[in-house]
mmCIF file of C-alpha atoms in Angstrom:
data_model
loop_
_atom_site.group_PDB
_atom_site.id
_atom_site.type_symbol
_atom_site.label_atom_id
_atom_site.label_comp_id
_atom_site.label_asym_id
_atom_site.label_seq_id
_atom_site.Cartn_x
_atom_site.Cartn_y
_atom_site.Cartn_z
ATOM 1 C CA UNK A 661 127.471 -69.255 -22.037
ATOM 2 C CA UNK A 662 124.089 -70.210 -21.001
ATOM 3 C CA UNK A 663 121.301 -68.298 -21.645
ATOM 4 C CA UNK A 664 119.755 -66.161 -18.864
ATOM 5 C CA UNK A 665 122.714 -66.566 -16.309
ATOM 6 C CA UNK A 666 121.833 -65.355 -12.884
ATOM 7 C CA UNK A 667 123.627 -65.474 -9.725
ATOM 8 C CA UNK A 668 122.030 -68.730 -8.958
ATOM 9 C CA UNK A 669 124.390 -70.531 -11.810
ATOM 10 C CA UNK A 670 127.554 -69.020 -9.576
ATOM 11 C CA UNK A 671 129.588 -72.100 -8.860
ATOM 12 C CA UNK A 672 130.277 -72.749 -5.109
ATOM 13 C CA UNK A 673 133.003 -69.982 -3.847
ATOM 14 C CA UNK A 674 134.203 -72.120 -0.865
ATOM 15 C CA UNK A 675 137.295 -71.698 0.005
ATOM 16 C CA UNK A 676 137.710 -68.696 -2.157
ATOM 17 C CA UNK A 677 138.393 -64.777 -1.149
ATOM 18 C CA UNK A 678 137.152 -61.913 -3.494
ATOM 19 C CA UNK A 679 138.006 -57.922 -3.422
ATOM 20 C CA UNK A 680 135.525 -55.786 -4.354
ATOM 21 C CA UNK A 681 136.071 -52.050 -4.360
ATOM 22 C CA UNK A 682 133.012 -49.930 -3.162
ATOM 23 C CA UNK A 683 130.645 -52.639 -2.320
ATOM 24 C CA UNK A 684 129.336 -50.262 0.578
ATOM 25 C CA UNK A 685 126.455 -49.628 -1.732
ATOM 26 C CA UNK A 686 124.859 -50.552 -5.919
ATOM 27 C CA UNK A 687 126.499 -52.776 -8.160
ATOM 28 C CA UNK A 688 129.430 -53.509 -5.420
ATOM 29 C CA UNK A 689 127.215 -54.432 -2.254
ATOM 30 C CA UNK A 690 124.638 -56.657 -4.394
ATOM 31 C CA UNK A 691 128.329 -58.625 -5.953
ATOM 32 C CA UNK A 692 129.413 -59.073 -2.313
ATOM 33 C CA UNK A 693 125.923 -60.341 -1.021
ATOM 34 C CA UNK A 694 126.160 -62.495 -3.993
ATOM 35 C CA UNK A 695 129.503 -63.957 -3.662
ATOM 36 C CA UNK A 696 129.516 -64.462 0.112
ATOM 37 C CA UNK A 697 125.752 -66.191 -0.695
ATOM 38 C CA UNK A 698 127.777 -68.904 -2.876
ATOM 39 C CA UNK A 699 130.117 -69.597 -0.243
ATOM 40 C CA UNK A 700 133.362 -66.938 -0.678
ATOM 41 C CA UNK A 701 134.649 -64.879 1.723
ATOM 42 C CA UNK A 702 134.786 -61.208 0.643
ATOM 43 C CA UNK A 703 136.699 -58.172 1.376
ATOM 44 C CA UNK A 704 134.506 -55.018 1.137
ATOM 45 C CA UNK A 705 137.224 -52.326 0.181
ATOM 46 C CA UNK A 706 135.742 -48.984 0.745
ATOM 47 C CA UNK A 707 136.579 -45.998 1.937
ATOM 48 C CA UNK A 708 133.309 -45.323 3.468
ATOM 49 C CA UNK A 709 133.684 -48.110 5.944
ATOM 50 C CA UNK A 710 130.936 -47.033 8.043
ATOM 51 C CA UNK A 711 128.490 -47.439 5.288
ATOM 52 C CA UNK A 712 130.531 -50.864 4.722
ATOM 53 C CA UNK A 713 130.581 -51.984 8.137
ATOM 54 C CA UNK A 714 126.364 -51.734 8.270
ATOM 55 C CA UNK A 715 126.604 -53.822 4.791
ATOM 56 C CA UNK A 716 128.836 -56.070 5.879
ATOM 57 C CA UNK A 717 126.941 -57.147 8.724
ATOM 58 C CA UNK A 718 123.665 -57.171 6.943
ATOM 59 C CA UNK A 719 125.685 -60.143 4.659
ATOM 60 C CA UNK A 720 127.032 -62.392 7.123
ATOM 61 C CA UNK A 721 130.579 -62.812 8.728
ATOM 62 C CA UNK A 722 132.486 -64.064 5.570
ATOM 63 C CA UNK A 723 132.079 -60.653 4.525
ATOM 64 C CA UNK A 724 135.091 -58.356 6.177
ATOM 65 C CA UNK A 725 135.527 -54.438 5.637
ATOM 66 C CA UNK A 726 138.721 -53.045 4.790
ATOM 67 C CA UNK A 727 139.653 -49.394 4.388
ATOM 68 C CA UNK A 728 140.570 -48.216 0.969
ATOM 69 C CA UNK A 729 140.363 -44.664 -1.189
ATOM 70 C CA UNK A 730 141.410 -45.161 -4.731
ATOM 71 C CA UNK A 731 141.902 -41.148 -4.669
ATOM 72 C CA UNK A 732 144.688 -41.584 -2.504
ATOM 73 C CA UNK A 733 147.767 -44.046 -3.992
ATOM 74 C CA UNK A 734 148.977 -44.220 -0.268
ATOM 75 C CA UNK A 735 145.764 -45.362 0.463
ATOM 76 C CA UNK A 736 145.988 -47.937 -2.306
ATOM 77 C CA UNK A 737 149.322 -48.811 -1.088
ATOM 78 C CA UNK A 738 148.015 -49.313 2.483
ATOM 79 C CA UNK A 739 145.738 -51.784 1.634
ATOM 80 C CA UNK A 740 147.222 -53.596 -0.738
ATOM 81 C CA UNK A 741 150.360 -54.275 1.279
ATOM 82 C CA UNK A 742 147.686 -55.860 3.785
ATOM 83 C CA UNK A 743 146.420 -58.552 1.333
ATOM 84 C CA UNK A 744 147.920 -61.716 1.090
ATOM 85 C CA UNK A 745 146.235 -63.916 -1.163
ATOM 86 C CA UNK A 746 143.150 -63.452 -3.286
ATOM 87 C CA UNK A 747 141.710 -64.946 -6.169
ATOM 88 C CA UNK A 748 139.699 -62.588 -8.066
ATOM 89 C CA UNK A 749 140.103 -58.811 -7.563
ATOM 90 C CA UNK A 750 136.598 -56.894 -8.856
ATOM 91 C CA UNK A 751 137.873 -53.392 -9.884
ATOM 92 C CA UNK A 752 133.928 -52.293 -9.186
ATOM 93 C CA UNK A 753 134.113 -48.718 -7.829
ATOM 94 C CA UNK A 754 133.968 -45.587 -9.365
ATOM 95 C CA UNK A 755 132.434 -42.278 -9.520
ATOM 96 C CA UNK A 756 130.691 -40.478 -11.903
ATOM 97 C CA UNK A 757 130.119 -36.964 -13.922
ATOM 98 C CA UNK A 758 130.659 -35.356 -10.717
ATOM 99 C CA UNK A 759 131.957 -31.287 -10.518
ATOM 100 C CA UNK A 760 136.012 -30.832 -11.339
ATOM 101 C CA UNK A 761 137.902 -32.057 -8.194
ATOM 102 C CA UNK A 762 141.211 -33.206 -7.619
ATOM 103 C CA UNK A 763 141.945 -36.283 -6.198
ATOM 104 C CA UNK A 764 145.313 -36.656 -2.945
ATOM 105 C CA UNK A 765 147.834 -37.069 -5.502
ATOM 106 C CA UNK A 766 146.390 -34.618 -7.421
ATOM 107 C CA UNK A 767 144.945 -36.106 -10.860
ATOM 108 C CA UNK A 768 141.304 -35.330 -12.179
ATOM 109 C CA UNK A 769 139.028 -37.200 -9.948
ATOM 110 C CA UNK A 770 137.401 -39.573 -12.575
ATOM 111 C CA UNK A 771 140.735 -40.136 -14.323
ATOM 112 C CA UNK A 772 142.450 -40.654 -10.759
ATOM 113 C CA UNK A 773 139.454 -42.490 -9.438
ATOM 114 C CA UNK A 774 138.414 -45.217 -11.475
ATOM 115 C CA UNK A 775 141.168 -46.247 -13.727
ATOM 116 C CA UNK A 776 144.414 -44.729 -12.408
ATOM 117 C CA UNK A 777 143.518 -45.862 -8.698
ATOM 118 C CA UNK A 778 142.223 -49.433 -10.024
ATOM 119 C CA UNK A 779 145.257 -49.851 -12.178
ATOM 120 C CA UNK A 780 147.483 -48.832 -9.319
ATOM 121 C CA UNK A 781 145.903 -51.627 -6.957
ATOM 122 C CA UNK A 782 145.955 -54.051 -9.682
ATOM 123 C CA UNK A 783 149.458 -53.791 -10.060
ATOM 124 C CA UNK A 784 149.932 -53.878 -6.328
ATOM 125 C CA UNK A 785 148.090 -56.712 -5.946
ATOM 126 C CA UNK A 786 149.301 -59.061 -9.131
ATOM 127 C CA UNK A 787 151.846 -61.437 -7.799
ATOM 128 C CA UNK A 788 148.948 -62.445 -4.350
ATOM 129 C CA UNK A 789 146.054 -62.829 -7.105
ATOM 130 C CA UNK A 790 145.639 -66.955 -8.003
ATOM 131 C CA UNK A 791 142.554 -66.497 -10.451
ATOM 132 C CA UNK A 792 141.387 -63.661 -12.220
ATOM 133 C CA UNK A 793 140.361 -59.599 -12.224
ATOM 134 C CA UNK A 794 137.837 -57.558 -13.401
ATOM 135 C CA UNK A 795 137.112 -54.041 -14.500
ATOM 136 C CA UNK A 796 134.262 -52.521 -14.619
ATOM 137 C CA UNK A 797 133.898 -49.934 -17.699
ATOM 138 C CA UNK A 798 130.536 -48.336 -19.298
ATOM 139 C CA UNK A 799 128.717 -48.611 -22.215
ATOM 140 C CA UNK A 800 129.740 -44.390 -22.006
ATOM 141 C CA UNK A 801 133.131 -46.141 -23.213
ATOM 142 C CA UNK A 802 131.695 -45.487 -26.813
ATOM 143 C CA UNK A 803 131.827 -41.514 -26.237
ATOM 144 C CA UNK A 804 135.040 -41.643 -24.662
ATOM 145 C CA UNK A 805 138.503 -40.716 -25.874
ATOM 146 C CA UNK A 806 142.350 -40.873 -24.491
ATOM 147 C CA UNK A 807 143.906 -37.816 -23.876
ATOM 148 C CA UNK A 808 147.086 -38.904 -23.108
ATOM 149 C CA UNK A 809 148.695 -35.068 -23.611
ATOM 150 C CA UNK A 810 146.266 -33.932 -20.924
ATOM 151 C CA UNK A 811 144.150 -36.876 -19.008
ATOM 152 C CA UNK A 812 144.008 -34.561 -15.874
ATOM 153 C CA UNK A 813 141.814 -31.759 -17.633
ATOM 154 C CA UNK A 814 144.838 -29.431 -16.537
ATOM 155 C CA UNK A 815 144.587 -27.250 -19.652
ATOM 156 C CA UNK A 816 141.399 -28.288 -21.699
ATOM 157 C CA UNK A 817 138.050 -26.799 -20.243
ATOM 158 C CA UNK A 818 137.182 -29.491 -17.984
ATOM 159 C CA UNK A 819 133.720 -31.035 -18.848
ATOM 160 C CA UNK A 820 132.109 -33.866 -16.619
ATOM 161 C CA UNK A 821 131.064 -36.386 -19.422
ATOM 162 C CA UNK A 822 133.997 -35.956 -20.855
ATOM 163 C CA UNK A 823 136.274 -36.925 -17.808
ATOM 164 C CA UNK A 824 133.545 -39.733 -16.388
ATOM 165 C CA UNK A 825 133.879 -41.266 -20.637
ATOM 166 C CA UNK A 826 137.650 -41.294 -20.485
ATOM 167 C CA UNK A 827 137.994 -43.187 -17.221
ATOM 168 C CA UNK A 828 135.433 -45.623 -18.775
ATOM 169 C CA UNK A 829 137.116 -46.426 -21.941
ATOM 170 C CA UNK A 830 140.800 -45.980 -20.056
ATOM 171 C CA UNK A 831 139.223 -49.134 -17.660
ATOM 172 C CA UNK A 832 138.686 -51.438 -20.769
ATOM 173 C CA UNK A 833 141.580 -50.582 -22.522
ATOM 174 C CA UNK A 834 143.232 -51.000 -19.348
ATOM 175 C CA UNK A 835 141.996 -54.507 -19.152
ATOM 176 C CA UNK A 836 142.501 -55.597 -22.486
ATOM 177 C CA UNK A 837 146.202 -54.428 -22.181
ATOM 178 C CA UNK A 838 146.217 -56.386 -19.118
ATOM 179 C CA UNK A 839 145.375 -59.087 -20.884
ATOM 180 C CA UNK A 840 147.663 -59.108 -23.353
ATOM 181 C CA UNK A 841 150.234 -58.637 -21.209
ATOM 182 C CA UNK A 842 149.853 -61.647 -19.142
ATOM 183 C CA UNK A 843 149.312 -63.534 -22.475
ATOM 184 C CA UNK A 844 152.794 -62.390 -23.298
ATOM 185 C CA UNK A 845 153.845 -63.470 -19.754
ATOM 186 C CA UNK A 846 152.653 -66.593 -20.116
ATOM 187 C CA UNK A 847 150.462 -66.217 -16.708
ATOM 188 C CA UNK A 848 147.700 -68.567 -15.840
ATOM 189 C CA UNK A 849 146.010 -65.390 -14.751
ATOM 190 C CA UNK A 850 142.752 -63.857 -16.340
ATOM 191 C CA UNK A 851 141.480 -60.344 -17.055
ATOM 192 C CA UNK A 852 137.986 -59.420 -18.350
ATOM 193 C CA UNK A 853 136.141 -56.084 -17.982
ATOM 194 C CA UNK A 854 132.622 -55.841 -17.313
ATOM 195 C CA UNK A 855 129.430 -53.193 -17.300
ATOM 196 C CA UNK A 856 126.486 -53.105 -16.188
ATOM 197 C CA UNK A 857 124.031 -51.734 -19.233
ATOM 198 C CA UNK A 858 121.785 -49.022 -17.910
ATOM 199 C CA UNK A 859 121.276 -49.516 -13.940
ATOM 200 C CA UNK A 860 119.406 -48.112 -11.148
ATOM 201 C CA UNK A 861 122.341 -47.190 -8.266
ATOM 202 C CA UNK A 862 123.680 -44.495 -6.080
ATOM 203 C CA UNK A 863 126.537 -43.746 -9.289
ATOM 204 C CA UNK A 864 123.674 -41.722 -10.398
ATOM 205 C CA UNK A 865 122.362 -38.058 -9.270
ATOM 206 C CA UNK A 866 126.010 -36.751 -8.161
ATOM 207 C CA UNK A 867 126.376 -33.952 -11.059
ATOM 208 C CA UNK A 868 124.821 -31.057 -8.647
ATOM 209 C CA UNK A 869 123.283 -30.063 -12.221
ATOM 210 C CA UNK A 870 119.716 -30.111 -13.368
ATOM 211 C CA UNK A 871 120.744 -33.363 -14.865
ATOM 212 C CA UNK A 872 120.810 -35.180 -11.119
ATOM 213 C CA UNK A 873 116.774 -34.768 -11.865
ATOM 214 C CA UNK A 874 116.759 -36.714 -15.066
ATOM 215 C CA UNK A 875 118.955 -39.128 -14.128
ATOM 216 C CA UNK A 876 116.754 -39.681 -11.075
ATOM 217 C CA UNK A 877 113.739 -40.412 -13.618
ATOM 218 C CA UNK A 878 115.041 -41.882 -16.061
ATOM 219 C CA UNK A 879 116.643 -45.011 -12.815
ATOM 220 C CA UNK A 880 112.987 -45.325 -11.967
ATOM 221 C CA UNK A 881 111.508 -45.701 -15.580
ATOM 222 C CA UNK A 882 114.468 -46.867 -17.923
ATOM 223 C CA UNK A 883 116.861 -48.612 -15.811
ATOM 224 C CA UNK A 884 117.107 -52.434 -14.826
ATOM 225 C CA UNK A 885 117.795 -53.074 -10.772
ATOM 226 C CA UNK A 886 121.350 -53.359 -9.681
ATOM 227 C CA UNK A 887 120.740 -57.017 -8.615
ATOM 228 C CA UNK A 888 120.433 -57.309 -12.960
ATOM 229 C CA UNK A 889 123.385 -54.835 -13.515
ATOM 230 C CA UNK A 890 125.349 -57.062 -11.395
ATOM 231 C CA UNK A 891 125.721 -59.790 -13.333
ATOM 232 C CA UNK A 892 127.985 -59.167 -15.720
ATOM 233 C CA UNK A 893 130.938 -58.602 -13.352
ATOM 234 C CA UNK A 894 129.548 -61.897 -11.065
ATOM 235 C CA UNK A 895 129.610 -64.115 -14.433
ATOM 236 C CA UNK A 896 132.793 -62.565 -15.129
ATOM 237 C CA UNK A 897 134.073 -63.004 -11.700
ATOM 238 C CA UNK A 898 133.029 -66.537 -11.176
ATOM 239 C CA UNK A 899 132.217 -68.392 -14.238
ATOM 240 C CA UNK A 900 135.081 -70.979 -14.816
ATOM 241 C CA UNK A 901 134.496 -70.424 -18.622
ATOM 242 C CA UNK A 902 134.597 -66.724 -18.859
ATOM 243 C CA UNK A 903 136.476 -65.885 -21.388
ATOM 244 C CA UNK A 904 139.847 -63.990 -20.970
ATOM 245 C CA UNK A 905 140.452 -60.647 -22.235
ATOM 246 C CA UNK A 906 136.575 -60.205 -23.548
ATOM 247 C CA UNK A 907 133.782 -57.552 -22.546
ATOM 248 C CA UNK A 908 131.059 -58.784 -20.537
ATOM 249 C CA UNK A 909 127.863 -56.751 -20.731
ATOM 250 C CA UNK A 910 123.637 -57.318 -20.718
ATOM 251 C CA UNK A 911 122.195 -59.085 -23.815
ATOM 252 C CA UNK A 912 119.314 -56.534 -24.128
ATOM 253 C CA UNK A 913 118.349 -53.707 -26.390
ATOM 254 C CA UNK A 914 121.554 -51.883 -27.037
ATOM 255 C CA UNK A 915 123.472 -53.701 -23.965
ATOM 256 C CA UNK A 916 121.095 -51.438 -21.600
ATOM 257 C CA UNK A 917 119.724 -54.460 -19.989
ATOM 258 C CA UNK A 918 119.129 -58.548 -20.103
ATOM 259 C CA UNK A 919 121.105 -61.015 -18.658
ATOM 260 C CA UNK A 920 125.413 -61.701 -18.821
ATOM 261 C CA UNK A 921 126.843 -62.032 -22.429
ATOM 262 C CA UNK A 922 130.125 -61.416 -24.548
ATOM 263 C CA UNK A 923 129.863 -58.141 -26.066
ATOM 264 C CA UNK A 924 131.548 -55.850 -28.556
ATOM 265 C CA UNK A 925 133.211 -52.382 -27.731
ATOM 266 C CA UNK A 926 134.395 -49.767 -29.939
ATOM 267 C CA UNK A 927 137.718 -49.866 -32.327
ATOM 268 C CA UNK A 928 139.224 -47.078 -30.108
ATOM 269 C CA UNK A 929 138.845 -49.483 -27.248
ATOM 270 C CA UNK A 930 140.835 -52.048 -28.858
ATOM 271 C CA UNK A 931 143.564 -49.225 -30.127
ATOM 272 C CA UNK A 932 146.571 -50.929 -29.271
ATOM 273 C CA UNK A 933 149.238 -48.609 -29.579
ATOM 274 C CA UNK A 934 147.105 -45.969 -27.249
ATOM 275 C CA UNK A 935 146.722 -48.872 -24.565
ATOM 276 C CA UNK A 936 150.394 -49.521 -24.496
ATOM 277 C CA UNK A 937 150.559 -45.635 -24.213
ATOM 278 C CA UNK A 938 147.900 -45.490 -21.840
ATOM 279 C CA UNK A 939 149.984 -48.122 -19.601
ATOM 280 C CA UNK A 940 152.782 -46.104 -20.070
ATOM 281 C CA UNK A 941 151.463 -43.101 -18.730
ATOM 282 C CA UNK A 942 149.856 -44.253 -15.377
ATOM 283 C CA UNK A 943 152.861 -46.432 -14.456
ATOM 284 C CA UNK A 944 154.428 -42.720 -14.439
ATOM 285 C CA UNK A 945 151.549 -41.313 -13.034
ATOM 286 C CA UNK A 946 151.079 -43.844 -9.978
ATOM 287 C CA UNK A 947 154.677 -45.203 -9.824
ATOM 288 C CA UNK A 948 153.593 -48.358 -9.513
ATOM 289 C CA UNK A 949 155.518 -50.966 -11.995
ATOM 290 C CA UNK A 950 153.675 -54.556 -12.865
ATOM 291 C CA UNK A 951 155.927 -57.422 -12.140
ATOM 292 C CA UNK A 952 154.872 -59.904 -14.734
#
């Protein structure tokens, strides 16, 4: 990898269409600015499309707004029956240490949100994808652990950073599992997962706790700008020698910022037999079966 990637060593996109979920606003709208800058065409999958549609025009026509809410497996459905092709699929949305809600099909929000909803479209989407996909975790992946008795919070005390750290490390298990898997399958196909070290975006200031305060300082004196917190999933995304299967975070002080490189992740991340579990579980939970 060179040193000090930026989004001016992305490789020319022509030709090529990219899915990013949530790029209505942070990490997901500077990607898609990015991507249709270096020639792809981009689908903005949101379920805010109002928010998208203003985006999307502020980028240029090769970026296109489609209706999606990964709380909502029928909405997942929707949209993926109304792909065709695509090469890479950016798992980039996601929500974070919000109050207890349920999501439509009624998992806990976090859980349902960012992995089971991203693993559901995944799936959905495998056999149309040509290239590669990529899931966004956390360096909060370090805190995190599995329940896989009761991922839902439906009879532990639910506890925000709790939830918002188990979706995190369930998205890079997910993708290293994914990995695997088409390894096994002998696909051309890639999987990486991605984060963004410590950055300033709208993810922040949603707890509707005292904390929404701190979090608010600490994006204006700690945290790098989403433009730099982008970069790991855009090198991931686009970089023909991106490793498969690895963890793509800042080089910086404790991966909290700096520019794209391969980093490590915790041994619970790389737990095997609780990934295989893990995959287990939300195929039952979304009822949605990869056809390798």
């Amino acid at each position: 990898m060179e040193s000090k990637w930026t989004e001016k060593n992305i490789a020319d996109q022509e030709g090529r269409t990219f899915i990013v979920t949530g790029a209505n606003s942070g990490l997901g709208e500077v990607a898609a600015r990015a991507l249709v800058g270096a020639g792809a065409t981009v689908v903005l999958a949101c379920r805010n499309t109002d928010k998208a549609d203003t985006v999307a025009r502020s980028i240029g026509t090769r970026a296109v707004v489609a209706h999606l809410d990964l709380s909502d497996l029928s909405s997942v459905r929707k949209f993926a029956a109304s792909v065709d092709s695509v090469d890479v699929l950016i798992n980039n949305a996601g929500v974070m240490a919000i109050p207890q809600a349920k999501t439509v099909d009624g998992f806990e929000m976090q859980f349902g949100t960012n992995h089971l909803g991203h693993f559901a479209l995944t799936g959905l989407l495998l056999g149309k994808l040509t290239d590669r996909v990529v899931t966004l975790s956390s360096g909060m992946h370090q805190f995190g652990s599995i329940d896989l008795d009761d991922p839902n919070f439906e009879r532990r005390k639910y506890e925000r950073w709790t939830a918002y750290n188990q979706s995190k490390l369930a998205n890079l298990m997910f993708a290293y599992e994914l990995q695997r898997r088409l390894t096994a399958a002998g696909s051309p196909l890639k999987s990486l997962a991605a984060h963004p070290g410590y950055a300033a975006t709208g993810l922040q200031g949603k707890t509707e706790t005292f904390q929404d305060r701190l979090l608010a300082i600490g994006n204006r004196v700690l945290a790098q700008s989403a433009e730099m917190g982008a970069l790991p999933e855009l090198y991931a995304a686009t970089a023909p020698d991106a490793p498969a299967g690895r963890y793509i975070g800042p080089d910086g002080f404790q991966g909290q910022r700096g520019y794209p490189t391969v980093v490590g992740s915790t041994k619970k991340s790389k737990d095997e037999e609780v990934a295989a579990k893990l995959w287990d579980l939300s195929e039952k939970l979304t009822g949605v079966k990869f056809a390798f």
